[in-house]
PDB file of C-alpha atoms in Angstrom:
ATOM      1  CA  MET A 323       0.200   0.001   0.058  1.00 65.00           C
ATOM      2  CA  PHE A 324       2.872   2.429   0.967  1.00 70.00           C
ATOM      3  CA  ASP A 325       4.559   1.727  -2.395  1.00 78.00           C
ATOM      4  CA  ILE A 326       1.502   2.476  -4.482  1.00 80.00           C
ATOM      5  CA  ALA A 327       0.845   5.842  -2.532  1.00 85.00           C
ATOM      6  CA  ARG A 328       4.228   6.825  -2.910  1.00 87.00           C
ATOM      7  CA  ARG A 329       4.163   6.283  -6.676  1.00 87.00           C
ATOM      8  CA  THR A 330       0.939   7.931  -7.078  1.00 90.00           C
ATOM      9  CA  ALA A 331       1.607  10.699  -4.800  1.00 93.00           C
ATOM     10  CA  PHE A 332       4.654  11.600  -7.003  1.00 93.00           C
ATOM     11  CA  GLY A 333       2.402  11.469  -9.996  1.00 94.00           C
ATOM     12  CA  ALA A 334      -0.315  13.830  -8.117  1.00 95.00           C
ATOM     13  CA  ILE A 335       2.465  16.230  -7.179  1.00 95.00           C
ATOM     14  CA  LEU A 336       3.774  16.420 -10.956  1.00 96.00           C
ATOM     15  CA  LEU A 337       0.007  17.141 -11.980  1.00 96.00           C
ATOM     16  CA  LEU A 338      -0.304  19.885  -9.540  1.00 96.00           C
ATOM     17  CA  LEU A 339       2.788  21.877 -10.554  1.00 96.00           C
ATOM     18  CA  MET A 340       1.093  23.620 -13.487  1.00 95.00           C
ATOM     19  CA  PRO A 341      -2.037  24.769 -11.568  1.00 95.00           C
ATOM     20  CA  ALA A 342      -0.216  25.729  -8.614  1.00 96.00           C
ATOM     21  CA  ALA A 343       2.047  27.835 -10.614  1.00 96.00           C
ATOM     22  CA  VAL A 344      -0.835  29.608 -12.409  1.00 95.00           C
ATOM     23  CA  TRP A 345      -2.608  30.306  -9.055  1.00 95.00           C
ATOM     24  CA  LEU A 346       0.684  31.673  -7.585  1.00 95.00           C
ATOM     25  CA  SER A 347       1.230  33.771 -10.437  1.00 94.00           C
ATOM     26  CA  GLY A 348      -1.915  35.526  -9.952  1.00 90.00           C
ATOM     27  CA  TRP A 349      -2.986  34.885 -13.832  1.00 91.00           C
ATOM     28  CA  LEU A 350      -6.672  35.085 -14.327  1.00 89.00           C
ATOM     29  CA  TRP A 351      -8.640  34.136 -17.531  1.00 90.00           C
ATOM     30  CA  THR A 352     -10.007  36.771 -19.943  1.00 87.00           C
ATOM     31  CA  PRO A 353     -11.833  36.390 -23.282  1.00 86.00           C
ATOM     32  CA  GLY A 354     -10.203  37.031 -26.620  1.00 80.00           C
ATOM     33  CA  GLY A 355      -7.328  34.391 -26.715  1.00 77.00           C
ATOM     34  CA  ASN A 356      -5.351  33.292 -29.907  1.00 83.00           C
ATOM     35  CA  PRO A 357      -7.882  30.903 -31.835  1.00 82.00           C
ATOM     36  CA  SER A 358      -4.916  29.004 -33.246  1.00 84.00           C
ATOM     37  CA  ILE A 359      -3.934  28.021 -29.503  1.00 87.00           C
ATOM     38  CA  LEU A 360      -7.458  27.746 -28.352  1.00 89.00           C
ATOM     39  CA  LEU A 361      -8.900  25.390 -31.000  1.00 92.00           C
ATOM     40  CA  PRO A 362      -6.372  22.508 -30.366  1.00 93.00           C
ATOM     41  CA  LEU A 363      -6.709  22.813 -26.587  1.00 93.00           C
ATOM     42  CA  TYR A 364     -10.656  22.651 -27.212  1.00 93.00           C
ATOM     43  CA  TRP A 365      -9.973  19.412 -28.952  1.00 94.00           C
ATOM     44  CA  VAL A 366      -8.055  18.194 -26.172  1.00 95.00           C
ATOM     45  CA  THR A 367     -10.680  18.787 -23.773  1.00 94.00           C
ATOM     46  CA  GLU A 368     -13.316  17.091 -26.122  1.00 94.00           C
ATOM     47  CA  THR A 369     -11.346  13.954 -25.693  1.00 94.00           C
ATOM     48  CA  VAL A 370     -12.927  14.035 -22.131  1.00 92.00           C
ATOM     49  CA  SER A 371     -16.211  15.546 -22.780  1.00 89.00           C
ATOM     50  CA  GLN A 372     -19.229  13.423 -23.801  1.00 85.00           C
ATOM     51  CA  PRO A 373     -19.336  11.182 -26.025  1.00 87.00           C
ATOM     52  CA  TRP A 374     -15.761  11.214 -26.839  1.00 91.00           C
ATOM     53  CA  GLY A 375     -14.928  10.587 -23.205  1.00 89.00           C
ATOM     54  CA  ILE A 376     -16.703   7.160 -23.610  1.00 91.00           C
ATOM     55  CA  LEU A 377     -14.270   6.157 -26.506  1.00 94.00           C
ATOM     56  CA  THR A 378     -11.281   7.380 -24.532  1.00 93.00           C
ATOM     57  CA  THR A 379     -12.397   5.141 -21.519  1.00 90.00           C
ATOM     58  CA  VAL A 380     -12.868   2.152 -23.994  1.00 91.00           C
ATOM     59  CA  ILE A 381      -9.373   2.530 -25.655  1.00 93.00           C
ATOM     60  CA  LEU A 382      -7.774   3.039 -22.381  1.00 92.00           C
ATOM     61  CA  CYS A 383      -9.007   0.157 -20.783  1.00 87.00           C
ATOM     62  CA  GLY A 384      -8.331  -1.976 -23.773  1.00 88.00           C
ATOM     63  CA  TRP A 385      -4.801  -0.486 -23.618  1.00 89.00           C
ATOM     64  CA  PHE A 386      -4.380  -1.270 -19.794  1.00 85.00           C
ATOM     65  CA  LEU A 387      -5.546  -4.903 -20.289  1.00 83.00           C
ATOM     66  CA  TRP A 388      -2.984  -5.534 -22.937  1.00 85.00           C
ATOM     67  CA  CYS A 389      -0.173  -3.935 -20.827  1.00 83.00           C
ATOM     68  CA  LEU A 390      -1.219  -6.062 -17.594  1.00 78.00           C
ATOM     69  CA  ARG A 391      -1.884  -9.385 -19.699  1.00 76.00           C
ATOM     70  CA  PHE A 392      -4.575 -10.207 -16.980  1.00 71.00           C
ATOM     71  CA  ARG A 393      -6.487 -13.229 -17.591  1.00 66.00           C
ATOM     72  CA  LEU A 394     -10.316 -13.095 -18.349  1.00 64.00           C
ATOM     73  CA  LYS A 395     -11.593 -13.265 -14.947  1.00 71.00           C
ATOM     74  CA  SER A 396      -8.891 -10.624 -13.786  1.00 71.00           C
ATOM     75  CA  ALA A 397      -9.221  -8.493 -16.713  1.00 75.00           C
ATOM     76  CA  ILE A 398     -13.136  -8.156 -15.987  1.00 80.00           C
ATOM     77  CA  GLY A 399     -12.325  -7.288 -12.363  1.00 80.00           C
ATOM     78  CA  LEU A 400      -9.939  -4.623 -13.317  1.00 76.00           C
ATOM     79  CA  VAL A 401     -12.228  -3.003 -15.873  1.00 81.00           C
ATOM     80  CA  LEU A 402     -14.807  -2.910 -12.806  1.00 84.00           C
ATOM     81  CA  MET A 403     -12.445  -1.379 -10.669  1.00 81.00           C
ATOM     82  CA  ILE A 404     -11.403   1.268 -13.080  1.00 82.00           C
ATOM     83  CA  SER A 405     -15.019   1.881 -13.826  1.00 85.00           C
ATOM     84  CA  VAL A 406     -15.767   2.281 -10.218  1.00 86.00           C
ATOM     85  CA  ALA A 407     -13.003   4.667  -9.461  1.00 86.00           C
ATOM     86  CA  LEU A 408     -14.208   6.835 -12.524  1.00 85.00           C
ATOM     87  CA  LEU A 409     -18.042   6.773 -11.421  1.00 89.00           C
ATOM     88  CA  ILE A 410     -17.024   7.715  -7.939  1.00 89.00           C
ATOM     89  CA  GLY A 411     -14.998  10.536  -8.853  1.00 86.00           C
ATOM     90  CA  GLN A 412     -17.734  12.005 -11.323  1.00 87.00           C
ATOM     91  CA  SER A 413     -20.343  11.430  -8.606  1.00 90.00           C
ATOM     92  CA  ALA A 414     -18.266  13.262  -6.016  1.00 89.00           C
ATOM     93  CA  LYS A 415     -17.413  15.999  -8.368  1.00 89.00           C
ATOM     94  CA  THR A 416     -21.425  16.319  -8.984  1.00 88.00           C
ATOM     95  CA  TYR A 417     -22.138  16.619  -5.327  1.00 92.00           C
ATOM     96  CA  ILE A 418     -19.238  18.899  -4.455  1.00 92.00           C
ATOM     97  CA  LYS A 419     -20.411  21.168  -7.265  1.00 90.00           C
ATOM     98  CA  SER A 420     -23.960  21.491  -5.558  1.00 88.00           C
ATOM     99  CA  GLU A 421     -22.495  22.388  -2.426  1.00 90.00           C
ATOM    100  CA  VAL A 422     -19.841  24.691  -3.069  1.00 88.00           C
ATOM    101  CA  ARG A 423     -21.798  26.436  -6.224  1.00 91.00           C
ATOM    102  CA  GLU A 424     -18.834  28.250  -7.620  1.00 93.00           C
ATOM    103  CA  PRO A 425     -19.303  30.346 -10.921  1.00 93.00           C
ATOM    104  CA  ARG A 426     -17.003  29.450 -14.038  1.00 93.00           C
ATOM    105  CA  PRO A 427     -14.734  31.924 -14.913  1.00 94.00           C
ATOM    106  CA  TYR A 428     -16.624  32.674 -18.165  1.00 91.00           C
ATOM    107  CA  VAL A 429     -19.966  33.138 -16.284  1.00 92.00           C
ATOM    108  CA  ALA A 430     -18.161  35.443 -13.622  1.00 92.00           C
ATOM    109  CA  TRP A 431     -17.130  37.486 -17.032  1.00 91.00           C
ATOM    110  CA  LEU A 432     -20.518  37.561 -18.288  1.00 90.00           C
ATOM    111  CA  GLY A 433     -21.880  38.912 -15.029  1.00 89.00           C
ATOM    112  CA  THR A 434     -19.020  41.811 -14.904  1.00 86.00           C
ATOM    113  CA  ASP A 435     -19.127  42.583 -18.580  1.00 83.00           C
ATOM    114  CA  HIS A 436     -22.660  41.720 -19.606  1.00 84.00           C
ATOM    115  CA  GLN A 437     -24.736  42.864 -16.351  1.00 83.00           C
ATOM    116  CA  MET A 438     -25.680  39.106 -16.177  1.00 87.00           C
ATOM    117  CA  ASN A 439     -27.155  38.186 -12.822  1.00 89.00           C
ATOM    118  CA  VAL A 440     -24.874  35.323 -11.922  1.00 89.00           C
ATOM    119  CA  GLU A 441     -27.187  34.074  -8.988  1.00 89.00           C
ATOM    120  CA  GLU A 442     -30.148  34.217 -11.056  1.00 90.00           C
ATOM    121  CA  PHE A 443     -28.239  32.533 -13.889  1.00 90.00           C
ATOM    122  CA  TYR A 444     -27.587  29.440 -11.889  1.00 91.00           C
ATOM    123  CA  GLY A 445     -31.135  29.234 -10.609  1.00 91.00           C
ATOM    124  CA  LEU A 446     -32.423  28.659 -13.959  1.00 89.00           C
ATOM    125  CA  LYS A 447     -32.819  25.059 -15.431  1.00 91.00           C
ATOM    126  CA  ARG A 448     -29.868  23.837 -17.671  1.00 89.00           C
ATOM    127  CA  LYS A 449     -31.330  24.410 -20.892  1.00 91.00           C
ATOM    128  CA  ALA A 450     -32.714  27.973 -20.002  1.00 92.00           C
ATOM    129  CA  ARG A 451     -29.017  28.595 -18.987  1.00 92.00           C
ATOM    130  CA  SER A 452     -27.634  27.383 -22.226  1.00 91.00           C
ATOM    131  CA  GLN A 453     -30.080  29.629 -23.836  1.00 90.00           C
ATOM    132  CA  GLN A 454     -29.238  32.812 -21.930  1.00 90.00           C
ATOM    133  CA  VAL A 455     -25.592  32.340 -22.849  1.00 89.00           C
ATOM    134  CA  LYS A 456     -26.609  31.942 -26.444  1.00 88.00           C
ATOM    135  CA  ASP A 457     -28.724  35.270 -26.139  1.00 87.00           C
ATOM    136  CA  ILE A 458     -26.300  37.380 -24.439  1.00 88.00           C
ATOM    137  CA  LEU A 459     -23.257  36.390 -26.743  1.00 85.00           C
ATOM    138  CA  GLY A 460     -25.125  36.524 -29.852  1.00 79.00           C
ATOM    139  CA  ASP A 461     -22.484  36.989 -32.691  1.00 72.00           C
ATOM    140  CA  ASN A 462     -19.823  38.249 -30.365  1.00 73.00           C
ATOM    141  CA  VAL A 463     -16.859  38.030 -32.590  1.00 69.00           C
ATOM    142  CA  GLN A 464     -14.476  38.023 -29.407  1.00 77.00           C
ATOM    143  CA  ILE A 465     -15.835  34.363 -28.715  1.00 82.00           C
ATOM    144  CA  PRO A 466     -15.428  31.773 -31.499  1.00 85.00           C
ATOM    145  CA  HIS A 467     -18.594  30.085 -32.393  1.00 85.00           C
ATOM    146  CA  TRP A 468     -17.242  26.769 -31.218  1.00 87.00           C
ATOM    147  CA  LEU A 469     -16.365  28.192 -27.672  1.00 87.00           C
ATOM    148  CA  ASN A 470     -19.770  29.631 -27.627  1.00 87.00           C
ATOM    149  CA  LYS A 471     -21.342  26.337 -28.343  1.00 88.00           C
ATOM    150  CA  SER A 472     -19.041  24.798 -25.629  1.00 89.00           C
ATOM    151  CA  TRP A 473     -20.181  27.272 -22.990  1.00 90.00           C
ATOM    152  CA  GLN A 474     -23.830  26.589 -23.941  1.00 89.00           C
ATOM    153  CA  ASN A 475     -23.096  23.052 -23.095  1.00 88.00           C
ATOM    154  CA  ASP A 476     -21.272  23.270 -19.955  1.00 89.00           C
ATOM    155  CA  THR A 477     -23.002  25.903 -17.739  1.00 90.00           C
ATOM    156  CA  GLY A 478     -22.788  24.071 -14.384  1.00 90.00           C
ATOM    157  CA  TYR A 479     -20.545  24.989 -11.521  1.00 91.00           C
ATOM    158  CA  ALA A 480     -16.957  25.190 -11.726  1.00 91.00           C
ATOM    159  CA  PHE A 481     -15.534  23.380  -8.401  1.00 93.00           C
ATOM    160  CA  PRO A 482     -14.052  20.748  -8.790  1.00 93.00           C
ATOM    161  CA  SER A 483     -13.399  20.087 -12.549  1.00 93.00           C
ATOM    162  CA  GLY A 484     -14.856  16.785 -13.962  1.00 91.00           C
ATOM    163  CA  HIS A 485     -12.560  16.838 -16.907  1.00 93.00           C
ATOM    164  CA  THR A 486      -9.374  17.371 -14.598  1.00 95.00           C
ATOM    165  CA  MET A 487     -10.762  14.303 -12.331  1.00 93.00           C
ATOM    166  CA  PHE A 488     -11.360  12.056 -15.383  1.00 92.00           C
ATOM    167  CA  ALA A 489      -7.679  12.886 -17.140  1.00 94.00           C
ATOM    168  CA  ALA A 490      -5.837  12.777 -13.857  1.00 94.00           C
ATOM    169  CA  THR A 491      -7.467   9.457 -12.823  1.00 92.00           C
ATOM    170  CA  TRP A 492      -6.239   7.785 -15.704  1.00 93.00           C
ATOM    171  CA  ALA A 493      -2.676   9.227 -15.611  1.00 94.00           C
ATOM    172  CA  LEU A 494      -2.523   8.180 -12.089  1.00 93.00           C
ATOM    173  CA  LEU A 495      -3.618   4.691 -12.808  1.00 90.00           C
ATOM    174  CA  GLY A 496      -1.124   4.447 -15.299  1.00 90.00           C
ATOM    175  CA  ILE A 497       1.437   5.284 -12.656  1.00 91.00           C
ATOM    176  CA  GLY A 498       0.125   2.999 -10.180  1.00 86.00           C
ATOM    177  CA  LEU A 499      -0.785   0.040 -12.545  1.00 84.00           C
ATOM    178  CA  LEU A 500       1.823   0.211 -15.356  1.00 85.00           C
ATOM    179  CA  TRP A 501       4.894   1.733 -13.976  1.00 85.00           C
ATOM    180  CA  ARG A 502       6.407  -1.422 -12.446  1.00 82.00           C
ATOM    181  CA  ARG A 503       5.763  -3.028 -15.813  1.00 80.00           C
ATOM    182  CA  LYS A 504       7.932  -0.160 -17.081  1.00 84.00           C
ATOM    183  CA  HIS A 505       5.332   1.175 -19.734  1.00 86.00           C
ATOM    184  CA  TYR A 506       7.354   4.445 -19.421  1.00 89.00           C
ATOM    185  CA  LYS A 507       5.846   5.584 -22.737  1.00 92.00           C
ATOM    186  CA  THR A 508       2.102   5.039 -21.887  1.00 93.00           C
ATOM    187  CA  VAL A 509       2.778   6.746 -18.354  1.00 93.00           C
ATOM    188  CA  THR A 510       4.119   9.754 -19.998  1.00 95.00           C
ATOM    189  CA  PHE A 511       1.748  10.196 -22.703  1.00 96.00           C
ATOM    190  CA  LEU A 512      -1.094   9.873 -20.146  1.00 96.00           C
ATOM    191  CA  MET A 513       0.523  12.691 -17.940  1.00 96.00           C
ATOM    192  CA  VAL A 514       0.901  14.931 -20.579  1.00 97.00           C
ATOM    193  CA  TRP A 515      -2.316  14.464 -21.811  1.00 97.00           C
ATOM    194  CA  ALA A 516      -3.758  14.971 -18.368  1.00 97.00           C
ATOM    195  CA  VAL A 517      -1.753  18.342 -18.213  1.00 97.00           C
ATOM    196  CA  ALA A 518      -3.028  19.365 -21.470  1.00 96.00           C
ATOM    197  CA  VAL A 519      -6.447  18.856 -20.312  1.00 96.00           C
ATOM    198  CA  MET A 520      -6.190  20.706 -17.302  1.00 96.00           C
ATOM    199  CA  GLY A 521      -4.727  23.743 -19.385  1.00 95.00           C
ATOM    200  CA  SER A 522      -7.441  23.686 -21.696  1.00 95.00           C
ATOM    201  CA  ARG A 523     -10.003  24.062 -18.886  1.00 95.00           C
ATOM    202  CA  LEU A 524      -8.209  27.239 -17.787  1.00 94.00           C
ATOM    203  CA  MET A 525      -7.663  28.707 -21.343  1.00 93.00           C
ATOM    204  CA  LEU A 526     -11.331  28.107 -22.328  1.00 93.00           C
ATOM    205  CA  GLY A 527     -12.642  29.782 -19.338  1.00 92.00           C
ATOM    206  CA  MET A 528     -14.044  26.756 -17.715  1.00 94.00           C
ATOM    207  CA  HIS A 529     -12.282  26.520 -14.435  1.00 94.00           C
ATOM    208  CA  TRP A 530      -9.984  28.289 -11.839  1.00 95.00           C
ATOM    209  CA  PRO A 531      -6.621  26.779 -10.790  1.00 96.00           C
ATOM    210  CA  ARG A 532      -7.940  25.687  -7.467  1.00 95.00           C
ATOM    211  CA  ASP A 533     -10.782  23.582  -9.091  1.00 95.00           C
ATOM    212  CA  LEU A 534      -8.056  21.686 -10.945  1.00 96.00           C
ATOM    213  CA  MET A 535      -5.846  21.055  -7.747  1.00 96.00           C
ATOM    214  CA  ALA A 536      -8.777  19.959  -5.837  1.00 95.00           C
ATOM    215  CA  SER A 537      -9.579  17.454  -8.642  1.00 95.00           C
ATOM    216  CA  VAL A 538      -6.248  15.887  -8.600  1.00 95.00           C
ATOM    217  CA  GLY A 539      -6.206  15.340  -4.801  1.00 94.00           C
ATOM    218  CA  ILE A 540      -9.727  13.554  -5.096  1.00 93.00           C
ATOM    219  CA  SER A 541      -8.061  11.427  -8.110  1.00 92.00           C
ATOM    220  CA  TRP A 542      -5.222  10.560  -6.164  1.00 94.00           C
ATOM    221  CA  ILE A 543      -7.272   9.222  -3.048  1.00 91.00           C
ATOM    222  CA  LEU A 544      -9.503   6.876  -5.584  1.00 90.00           C
ATOM    223  CA  VAL A 545      -6.560   6.034  -7.580  1.00 90.00           C
ATOM    224  CA  THR A 546      -4.309   4.694  -4.646  1.00 90.00           C
ATOM    225  CA  LEU A 547      -7.277   2.700  -3.159  1.00 88.00           C
ATOM    226  CA  ALA A 548      -8.175   1.332  -6.705  1.00 85.00           C
ATOM    227  CA  CYS A 549      -4.693   0.340  -7.111  1.00 83.00           C
ATOM    228  CA  TRP A 550      -4.241  -1.303  -3.916  1.00 83.00           C
ATOM    229  CA  LEU A 551      -7.586  -3.363  -4.165  1.00 84.00           C
ATOM    230  CA  THR A 552      -6.500  -4.501  -7.624  1.00 79.00           C
ATOM    231  CA  GLU A 553      -3.142  -5.728  -6.093  1.00 77.00           C
ATOM    232  CA  ARG A 554      -4.911  -7.519  -3.272  1.00 78.00           C
ATOM    233  CA  PHE A 555      -8.005  -9.041  -4.962  1.00 76.00           C
ATOM    234  CA  ILE A 556      -7.309  -8.989  -8.851  1.00 73.00           C
ATOM    235  CA  GLY A 557      -3.534  -9.671  -9.704  1.00 66.00           C
ATOM    236  CA  PRO A 558       0.012  -8.600  -8.706  1.00 63.00           C
ATOM    237  CA  LEU A 559       1.246  -5.457 -10.414  1.00 60.00           C
ATOM    238  CA  THR A 560       4.661  -6.562 -10.528  1.00 63.00           C
ATOM    239  CA  PRO A 561       5.256  -8.553 -13.703  1.00 59.00           C
ATOM    240  CA  PRO A 562       5.537 -12.145 -13.701  1.00 57.00           C
ATOM    241  CA  GLN A 563       8.565 -13.851 -14.686  1.00 56.00           C
ATOM    242  CA  ALA A 564       7.243 -14.941 -18.250  1.00 54.00           C
ATOM    243  CA  GLU A 565       7.057 -11.016 -18.934  1.00 55.00           C
ATOM    244  CA  ASN A 566      10.322  -9.941 -17.671  1.00 55.00           C
ATOM    245  CA  GLN A 567      12.100 -10.841 -21.097  1.00 54.00           C
ATOM    246  CA  GLU A 568       9.504  -8.640 -22.753  1.00 58.00           C
ATOM    247  CA  ILE A 569      10.366  -6.011 -20.563  1.00 55.00           C
ATOM    248  CA  ALA A 570      13.872  -6.532 -20.916  1.00 54.00           C
ATOM    249  CA  GLN A 571      13.558  -6.348 -24.760  1.00 56.00           C
ATOM    250  CA  ARG A 572      11.495  -3.259 -24.513  1.00 54.00           C
ATOM    251  CA  ASP A 573      14.214  -1.570 -22.378  1.00 52.00           C
ATOM    252  CA  GLY A 574      16.639  -2.310 -25.180  1.00 53.00           C
ATOM    253  CA  GLU A 575      15.003  -0.472 -27.608  1.00 50.00           C
TER     254      GLU A 575
END
């Protein structure tokens, strides 16, 4: 348990570096960023948004199963364990959002620059909130059409970040489950992807840095527990002897 917690904690600290640096710098989101930068970030964030987040989950589950080489029964258990960790994280996110009720940066901007009553806005049903965002922005050339549509689809509260929790959970699962098998490329890819998702949430006006940091903390707790339960009840995270030769060949590449 301690070894798993140590590995995943190191990964969580790496994920926290970017939002912590942004928070300490005093940077605040403002509209009107460069579309050539924002559009790629939008597509990064879409890998987590529905329905693409389901495809991302299926692909990553399949890749994790291939990396771990579990037998059928253990593979089913692993998929269930990962699914439960993701679902608990998203459920916790929904509950915390309803309790904290923190406006998103773009909603705060609509309140200050477009005289929108933020409290009344969040008192509306989701469909009515989407319509209000559409009506206020209209054909505002400062906001790209695709970002306008993204805001209309994402009118909930900000704290914590569900997108960050999803990506951070996968990245930390990579460290917890795949590090001992030396799948370093996969772990590196997942960490870079998670940081890119987090950055996209900041740059698109969806979240504050503290939202991301809280999400990473929640993900770390869930992943540490999930990895410990996996090792205890599903299968060892250390590679079996038969797999050591393959790992040695991969190291020699």
